[in-house]
Each structure stands twice: as structure tokens, then as C-alpha cells.
Short mmCIF file of C-alpha atoms in Angstrom, two decimals:
data_model
loop_
_atom_site.label_atom_id
_atom_site.label_comp_id
_atom_site.label_asym_id
_atom_site.label_seq_id
_atom_site.Cartn_x
_atom_site.Cartn_y
_atom_site.Cartn_z
CA MET A 1 5.39 -6.51 -2.82
CA ALA A 2 2.94 -3.61 -0.75
CA PRO A 3 3.09 -0.20 -1.16
CA ASP A 4 4.84 2.49 1.02
CA GLU A 5 2.23 3.71 3.54
CA ASN A 6 3.11 6.88 2.37
CA ASP A 7 0.56 6.00 -0.66
CA ALA A 8 -2.31 6.51 1.74
CA ALA A 9 -2.71 9.79 1.46
CA ASP A 10 -2.65 9.72 -2.06
CA ASP A 11 -2.88 7.31 -4.80
CA LYS A 12 -4.56 4.80 -2.35
CA PRO A 13 -2.66 1.42 -4.75
CA THR A 14 -4.96 -1.17 -3.09
CA TYR A 15 -2.69 -4.29 -4.42
CA THR A 16 -1.59 -6.47 -1.07
CA GLU A 17 0.72 -8.82 -3.09
CA LYS A 18 3.59 -9.82 -5.35
CA GLY A 19 2.07 -10.66 -8.30
CA LYS A 20 -0.91 -7.87 -9.07
CA ALA A 21 -1.96 -5.21 -10.43
CA PHE A 22 -2.19 -2.24 -9.24
CA ASP A 23 -6.65 -1.13 -8.53
CA ARG A 24 -6.42 2.58 -7.99
CA ASP A 25 -9.63 2.65 -4.83
CA MET A 26 -12.08 4.54 -6.58
CA SER A 27 -14.14 5.04 -4.00
CA TYR A 28 -14.87 8.63 -2.65
CA ILE A 29 -17.84 10.80 -0.49
CA PRO A 30 -20.16 10.66 -3.11
CA ASP A 31 -21.76 13.84 -1.80
CA ARG A 32 -22.37 16.84 -4.26
CA ILE A 33 -22.80 20.15 -3.91
CA THR A 34 -25.63 21.51 -6.33
CA LYS A 35 -27.75 24.12 -6.86
CA VAL A 36 -30.39 26.01 -5.04
CA VAL A 37 -33.76 25.43 -6.52
CA ASP A 38 -36.80 26.35 -4.57
CA GLY A 39 -34.49 26.38 -1.82
CA ALA A 40 -33.00 23.32 -1.37
CA PRO A 41 -30.06 22.08 -3.50
CA ARG A 42 -31.82 20.22 -6.61
CA ARG A 43 -31.05 16.85 -7.19
CA PRO A 44 -28.13 17.32 -10.23
CA GLU A 45 -28.82 16.59 -13.79
CA HIS A 46 -26.02 13.68 -14.64
CA GLY A 47 -24.89 10.90 -12.25
CA PRO A 48 -25.58 9.22 -8.97
CA VAL A 49 -26.78 11.07 -4.89
CA GLU A 50 -25.15 8.01 -2.74
CA GLY A 51 -24.47 10.69 -0.67
CA GLU A 52 -25.88 14.77 0.94
CA LEU A 53 -26.16 17.12 -1.96
CA TRP A 54 -25.07 20.33 -0.36
CA PRO A 55 -26.32 24.77 -1.62
CA VAL A 56 -23.95 25.60 -3.84
CA GLU A 57 -23.28 29.44 -1.76
CA PRO A 58 -20.06 31.72 -2.62
CA GLY A 59 -18.15 31.68 0.80
CA ARG A 60 -18.93 28.51 2.11
CA TYR A 61 -16.43 26.35 0.57
CA ARG A 62 -12.93 25.78 0.53
CA LEU A 63 -11.54 23.85 -2.84
CA VAL A 64 -7.55 22.22 -1.59
CA ALA A 65 -5.90 21.49 -3.88
CA ALA A 66 -2.44 20.05 -3.88
CA LYS A 67 -0.54 21.23 -7.30
CA ALA A 68 1.74 18.10 -7.60
CA CYS A 69 -1.70 16.40 -8.37
CA PRO A 70 -2.89 15.39 -11.40
CA TRP A 71 -5.83 15.06 -10.48
CA ALA A 72 -6.36 18.11 -7.77
CA ASN A 73 -4.39 20.29 -10.68
CA ARG A 74 -7.71 19.40 -12.64
CA SER A 75 -10.20 21.00 -10.12
CA ILE A 76 -7.50 24.02 -10.37
CA ILE A 77 -7.85 24.56 -13.65
CA VAL A 78 -11.76 24.44 -14.65
CA ARG A 79 -11.61 26.25 -11.31
CA ARG A 80 -9.18 29.11 -12.83
CA LEU A 81 -10.99 28.79 -16.74
CA LEU A 82 -15.04 29.23 -14.79
CA GLY A 83 -13.08 32.21 -13.13
CA LEU A 84 -14.76 31.13 -9.73
CA GLU A 85 -11.61 32.54 -7.31
CA ASP A 86 -14.54 34.65 -5.63
CA VAL A 87 -16.63 32.17 -5.42
CA ILE A 88 -14.77 29.37 -4.02
CA SER A 89 -12.00 30.05 -2.06
CA LEU A 90 -8.00 27.31 -2.74
CA GLY A 91 -6.24 25.85 -0.05
CA MET A 92 -2.94 24.22 -1.43
CA PRO A 93 -0.40 21.72 0.88
CA GLY A 94 3.35 21.22 -0.04
CA PRO A 95 4.87 18.36 -2.90
CA THR A 96 5.25 15.97 0.34
CA HIS A 97 3.12 14.38 2.91
CA ASP A 98 3.44 11.57 5.36
CA LYS A 99 1.58 8.41 5.94
CA ARG A 100 -1.56 10.45 7.73
CA SER A 101 -2.07 13.39 5.22
CA TRP A 102 -0.96 16.61 3.18
CA THR A 103 -0.03 18.79 5.34
CA PHE A 104 -0.36 23.08 4.88
CA ASP A 105 4.12 23.45 5.16
CA LEU A 106 3.90 25.84 2.27
CA ASP A 107 1.84 28.44 4.35
CA PRO A 108 2.57 30.72 7.27
CA ASP A 109 3.77 28.10 10.46
CA GLY A 110 2.61 25.83 8.55
CA LYS A 111 -0.97 25.57 9.40
CA ASP A 112 -4.27 26.68 6.10
CA PRO A 113 -5.12 30.00 6.23
CA VAL A 114 -8.61 29.94 5.96
CA LEU A 115 -9.24 27.20 8.09
CA GLY A 116 -6.76 26.53 10.23
CA ILE A 117 -5.92 23.69 10.23
CA GLU A 118 -2.34 21.89 9.88
CA ARG A 119 -3.37 18.85 7.67
CA LEU A 120 -6.34 18.10 5.60
CA GLN A 121 -6.66 14.92 7.45
CA GLU A 122 -8.02 17.53 9.90
CA ALA A 123 -11.19 18.18 8.25
CA TYR A 124 -12.10 14.57 7.07
CA LEU A 125 -11.73 13.87 11.26
CA ALA A 126 -14.30 16.14 11.68
CA ARG A 127 -16.74 14.68 9.59
CA PHE A 128 -15.51 11.24 10.18
CA PRO A 129 -13.66 10.61 13.84
CA ASP A 130 -13.16 6.96 12.34
CA TYR A 131 -12.38 8.13 8.52
CA PRO A 132 -11.04 4.71 6.65
CA LYS A 133 -9.70 6.02 4.14
CA GLY A 134 -6.46 8.07 2.28
CA ILE A 135 -6.66 11.78 3.16
CA THR A 136 -6.63 12.64 -0.75
CA VAL A 137 -7.21 16.12 -2.80
CA PRO A 138 -8.39 17.22 -4.32
CA ALA A 139 -10.93 18.03 -1.11
CA VAL A 140 -13.99 20.13 -1.03
CA VAL A 141 -14.15 22.08 3.07
CA GLU A 142 -16.73 23.17 4.34
CA VAL A 143 -15.02 26.77 5.75
CA ALA A 144 -17.95 27.07 8.93
CA THR A 145 -18.13 23.85 10.03
CA GLY A 146 -13.90 23.02 9.13
CA GLN A 147 -15.67 19.52 8.19
CA VAL A 148 -14.71 18.08 4.41
CA VAL A 149 -17.26 17.77 2.17
CA THR A 150 -15.90 15.43 -0.41
CA ASN A 151 -13.99 14.33 -2.36
CA ASP A 152 -15.27 12.30 -5.43
CA PHE A 153 -12.61 14.25 -7.73
CA PRO A 154 -14.80 13.34 -10.96
CA TRP A 155 -17.60 15.10 -9.88
CA ILE A 156 -16.14 18.46 -7.73
CA THR A 157 -14.56 18.68 -11.55
CA HIS A 158 -18.51 18.22 -13.46
CA ASP A 159 -20.64 20.59 -10.88
CA LEU A 160 -18.34 23.66 -10.87
CA PHE A 161 -19.48 23.78 -14.02
CA SER A 162 -22.56 22.39 -14.37
CA GLU A 163 -23.66 23.61 -10.64
CA TRP A 164 -21.84 26.95 -9.96
CA ARG A 165 -23.79 28.76 -13.60
CA ASP A 166 -25.14 31.12 -12.12
CA HIS A 167 -21.22 32.48 -11.00
CA HIS A 168 -19.53 31.84 -14.10
CA ARG A 169 -17.18 33.90 -15.19
CA PRO A 170 -18.63 35.96 -18.74
CA GLY A 171 -17.37 34.28 -21.82
CA ALA A 172 -15.98 31.14 -19.48
CA PRO A 173 -15.93 27.78 -22.05
CA ASP A 174 -18.82 25.10 -21.84
CA LEU A 175 -15.78 22.10 -20.74
CA TRP A 176 -19.83 19.42 -21.30
CA PRO A 177 -20.93 20.65 -24.64
CA ASP A 178 -24.56 18.90 -24.84
CA ASP A 179 -24.04 18.08 -28.46
CA VAL A 180 -20.77 15.77 -28.15
CA ARG A 181 -21.77 14.89 -24.01
CA GLU A 182 -22.25 11.21 -24.95
CA GLU A 183 -19.28 11.31 -27.15
CA MET A 184 -17.00 12.68 -24.47
CA GLU A 185 -17.59 10.83 -21.72
CA ALA A 186 -16.41 7.80 -23.61
CA VAL A 187 -12.25 9.37 -24.62
CA MET A 188 -12.57 10.41 -21.08
CA GLN A 189 -12.85 6.55 -19.43
CA ARG A 190 -9.86 5.67 -21.90
CA ILE A 191 -7.93 8.37 -20.96
CA PHE A 192 -8.84 8.09 -17.37
CA THR A 193 -8.44 3.52 -17.54
CA GLU A 194 -5.37 3.65 -19.90
CA VAL A 195 -3.51 7.06 -19.74
CA ASN A 196 -4.52 8.97 -15.95
CA ASN A 197 -4.69 6.16 -14.39
CA GLY A 198 -2.27 3.85 -17.42
CA VAL A 199 1.00 5.12 -16.00
CA TYR A 200 -0.15 3.88 -11.84
CA ARG A 201 -0.44 0.23 -13.53
CA CYS A 202 3.21 1.02 -15.05
CA GLY A 203 4.72 2.46 -11.78
CA PHE A 204 2.90 0.43 -9.31
CA ALA A 205 2.43 -2.73 -11.19
CA GLY A 206 3.45 -5.50 -8.95
CA SER A 207 4.82 -7.72 -11.60
CA GLN A 208 6.62 -8.16 -14.22
CA GLU A 209 2.86 -8.55 -16.26
CA ALA A 210 1.22 -6.53 -14.50
CA TYR A 211 3.51 -3.85 -15.82
CA ASP A 212 3.66 -5.09 -19.01
CA ASP A 213 -0.31 -4.64 -19.96
CA ALA A 214 0.07 -2.13 -18.21
CA TYR A 215 2.41 -0.84 -20.52
CA ASP A 216 1.09 -2.19 -23.83
CA ARG A 217 -2.23 -0.78 -23.20
CA LEU A 218 -0.57 2.39 -22.11
CA TRP A 219 0.64 3.13 -25.63
CA THR A 220 -2.05 1.60 -27.72
CA ALA A 221 -4.22 4.21 -25.79
CA MET A 222 -1.10 7.13 -26.62
CA ASP A 223 -1.37 6.09 -30.71
CA TRP A 224 -5.17 6.98 -30.75
CA LEU A 225 -4.33 10.27 -29.05
CA GLU A 226 -1.75 10.54 -31.36
CA GLU A 227 -4.03 9.57 -34.25
CA ARG A 228 -6.82 11.67 -32.97
CA LEU A 229 -5.45 14.52 -32.35
CA ALA A 230 -3.67 14.67 -35.48
CA ASP A 231 -6.41 16.95 -37.73
CA ARG A 232 -8.62 18.32 -34.57
CA ARG A 233 -7.52 21.31 -31.78
CA PHE A 234 -8.48 20.34 -29.07
CA LEU A 235 -9.90 16.23 -28.11
CA MET A 236 -13.94 17.02 -29.14
CA GLY A 237 -12.91 19.19 -31.64
CA ASP A 238 -13.21 22.87 -31.87
CA THR A 239 -12.97 23.60 -28.68
CA VAL A 240 -11.49 23.02 -25.15
CA THR A 241 -13.36 20.85 -23.23
CA GLU A 242 -12.97 18.97 -19.40
CA ALA A 243 -11.78 16.02 -21.95
CA ASP A 244 -8.42 18.16 -22.45
CA VAL A 245 -8.05 18.95 -19.20
CA ARG A 246 -8.07 15.43 -17.44
CA LEU A 247 -5.76 14.68 -20.06
CA PHE A 248 -3.35 17.88 -19.90
CA THR A 249 -2.69 16.99 -17.14
CA THR A 250 -0.79 13.66 -17.39
CA LEU A 251 0.67 14.79 -20.91
CA ALA A 252 1.61 17.09 -18.01
CA ARG A 253 3.60 15.54 -15.69
CA PHE A 254 5.16 12.61 -18.45
CA ASP A 255 8.59 13.48 -19.06
CA ALA A 256 9.30 14.78 -15.80
CA VAL A 257 7.61 11.61 -13.71
CA TYR A 258 6.17 9.00 -15.58
CA HIS A 259 8.51 8.66 -18.56
CA GLY A 260 11.41 7.53 -15.78
CA HIS A 261 9.47 6.73 -12.49
CA PHE A 262 6.79 4.61 -13.32
CA LYS A 263 9.18 3.47 -16.61
CA CYS A 264 6.56 4.22 -18.79
CA ASN A 265 9.56 4.74 -21.35
CA ARG A 266 8.57 3.97 -24.70
CA ASN A 267 9.74 7.66 -25.95
CA LYS A 268 8.95 10.82 -24.09
CA LEU A 269 5.62 13.37 -24.86
CA SER A 270 8.65 16.09 -26.04
CA GLU A 271 9.03 12.61 -29.05
CA MET A 272 5.86 12.31 -29.92
CA PRO A 273 4.72 15.44 -32.17
CA VAL A 274 1.12 15.49 -31.82
CA LEU A 275 1.05 14.65 -28.52
CA TRP A 276 3.95 17.48 -27.57
CA ALA A 277 1.98 20.25 -30.38
CA TYR A 278 -1.09 19.95 -28.55
CA ALA A 279 0.51 19.83 -25.16
CA ARG A 280 2.05 22.71 -25.09
CA ASP A 281 -0.24 24.38 -26.83
CA LEU A 282 -2.92 23.58 -23.26
CA PHE A 283 0.10 24.40 -21.94
CA GLN A 284 0.67 27.94 -23.10
CA MET A 285 -3.36 28.99 -22.74
CA PRO A 286 -4.84 30.51 -20.10
CA GLY A 287 -5.88 28.35 -16.64
CA PHE A 288 -3.52 26.10 -17.84
CA GLY A 289 0.40 26.25 -17.43
CA GLU A 290 0.68 28.87 -14.92
CA THR A 291 -1.34 25.99 -12.48
CA ILE A 292 1.94 24.01 -13.95
CA ASP A 293 5.02 23.54 -10.54
CA PHE A 294 7.12 21.44 -11.96
CA ASP A 295 9.91 21.13 -8.95
CA GLN A 296 6.43 20.71 -6.77
CA ILE A 297 5.57 18.02 -8.88
CA LYS A 298 8.98 15.96 -8.95
CA ALA A 299 9.04 16.35 -5.52
CA HIS A 300 5.68 15.10 -4.52
CA TYR A 301 6.58 11.74 -6.45
CA TYR A 302 10.37 10.93 -6.09
CA VAL A 303 10.28 12.21 -2.55
CA VAL A 304 6.92 10.43 -1.73
CA HIS A 305 6.80 7.28 -3.69
CA THR A 306 9.91 5.58 -1.52
CA ASP A 307 9.05 2.17 -2.65
CA ILE A 308 9.95 2.96 -5.98
CA ASN A 309 12.65 5.51 -5.17
CA PRO A 310 14.22 4.44 -2.45
CA THR A 311 17.28 7.37 -2.06
CA GLY A 312 14.59 9.86 -2.76
CA ILE A 313 16.85 12.18 -5.09
CA VAL A 314 14.37 14.55 -7.28
CA PRO A 315 15.71 14.34 -10.78
CA LYS A 316 16.87 18.45 -11.83
CA GLY A 317 15.65 17.95 -15.40
CA PRO A 318 14.84 18.48 -17.29
CA ASP A 319 13.95 22.19 -19.21
CA ALA A 320 10.73 22.97 -18.30
CA ASP A 321 11.41 25.90 -20.93
CA ALA A 322 10.20 23.57 -23.84
CA TRP A 323 6.42 23.86 -22.67
CA LEU A 324 7.18 28.15 -24.48
CA THR A 325 8.08 26.44 -27.59
CA PRO A 326 6.10 27.56 -29.95
CA HIS A 327 3.43 24.74 -31.08
CA GLY A 328 2.14 25.39 -34.59
CA ARG A 329 -1.40 24.50 -33.73
CA GLU A 330 -2.84 27.43 -35.05
CA VAL A 331 -2.95 25.87 -38.29
CA LEU A 332 -6.03 23.66 -37.50
CA GLY A 333 -8.50 26.90 -36.39
CA GLY A 334 -10.15 26.33 -32.79
CA GLU A 335 -11.11 28.75 -30.06
CA PRO A 336 -8.44 28.23 -27.98
CA ILE A 337 -9.13 29.77 -23.93
CA GLN A 338 -8.75 33.66 -23.89
CA PRO A 339 -6.89 36.39 -21.68
CA TRP A 340 -10.15 37.73 -19.72
#
């Protein structure tokens, strides 16, 4: 079993024969944008420095992030929560793409209005003419040169918080609290391997055995989250952190896509009282629900993944209005994101 070629531009499946489990290619452009100290970008306090360092500079970069993609959706949420809209512009490709690239088919004349390109691929090739990997979102592009800077999605959101602090809005949330950072990284790692990526390991499994293993691991983690969130409003306690952002983008897609399309069907998210209430709580906060477009999400998965859904038929449900129903999480206290 081989993945459809279209997936090369998004989720990068790397199984190549029947019987293989889904293996996400996590090698991205390792460059990072960091705070300028003494006239040069400094070495970041956390994480690897395997590529080039680029300076934080308002107006220099454009974040390209499709609403349809959960990994890109993270960066849209974090940019919004931190109030970086006037500092880093946002380009949004449409929900579907071909085997070559995400395209700006939602923009007038099918071109990004700032970069002037039809395909995100053009920004990758402008810097790496022989770029060998999939064209993924999110990607940060230097506006003046039209060249991609990085597509390393975990570090993009991390650095929007840690390196762009001088440009955050007043009252921006502390998405990486120092006092829980070590525990939070462990929580996020489990969420990534078992949930964020776990739904893909179910959907792209190349054998019954691989699927069964992925399914069991996913639901073990979902049950763990249901228990963890029973007596705390957010994953790390009373405030929203990056961990909540990373979990939310998967939960927002669960019933609309992953439950059926990826065969993650032990039960729906809406049938898990705690996780469903938690997801609605976040959805109804500024910066979260406003970034979700269920029509784009469904169009992406059901149209692009032709190996899983060869008819290309996009389901009409579920009813998105359910996300606006009362969640009752206020009784747990905490400090939700307030309008600004």
C-alpha cells in the first residue's frame, strides 16, 4: 500500500509497502528566527541550532498557514493569542492541493497578495532549487526575497512566544511557563506521539496490525486526557499554555474527520464528557474558534486523501453549532483567555 502522491505536500507519509506503519518525516528546515542582541540574532535558550539564525524584525516575514492543516492551525492560534498580527503577516492557502504544493486559490487571481506567488512551492524553490521534500505548512517566508526561512512547525510556535516577546500584545498569555516547562514538554510529547500523530497512524496504517496498535495507543491517551482534565481547566492547570494549543487543533478535527476518515471510531469526541467540554471551552475563547473553518478542514482531508476517500465526497456533518453550546468548565476556575 502506498500513499497518494498528494499527501507529499502536507502530511508526508513515508510507508512504502503494505504492512508498514505510518512514519512521519520530522526533518524540516532547521532555521530559526531569534531575538537580536548586539546587532545579531542570539542563540535561543531552548532547542537545537542546526540551521541558520534569522533576526526578529517586524514586517520582514510572512507566515503561510492553511486553516485546514492542524499543524499550521497551531501557528495561526499562537500568532493571534500573542497579538503579532501587525508584526508578522499571514498568508492562507486554500484547503486542497495537488502533489506539487499548497496553492493560494482563495486569493484574487490565485496569488498571495504579498508574496505574489501561486504556489508555496515557489518560496521553497527560491531558496532551495532542488528541494527534495514535501511542501508543508506552516512555513515562514522572507517577504523581500520570497524565500522560505523555516517550516519546522514545533519551533515556529515556540519561537513566536520566546523570541518575539518584545512585540507581544499587553496581557498576552504565558504559553511556556517556566515553573511547569519540564512537565509540559513531557505532556506535549505524549500528545504528539499518541494523539496529534496518533490519528494519522490510524488513518495511514498499512496493515491491520499497524492500525490496531495505533488505535489502542490513541484511545489509551484519550482516556488519560479525559482523566487529567477532570479536575483542572487546562492541561497544565489554571492557564492556557502551548500544550492546550497543540491538543486543541486535533480535537477540533476529531468528529469532523478523524472519527470516520481515519477510523478513530471507538467513540466521538462529543461522547467524552470531559474532553468535549474542554474542547468547547477553548473553542469559545478568543484566538481559538475563530481560526477554525470546518468546511476547509473537511474539504482538505476528504478531497486530498484520494487513497482513503477515492470518491472525493465530503460529508455534510457534524453540526458545527454544537461547539457553541455551554461547556460548564467555569466551575473549575482558572484564567481563560479574555477578549482584548
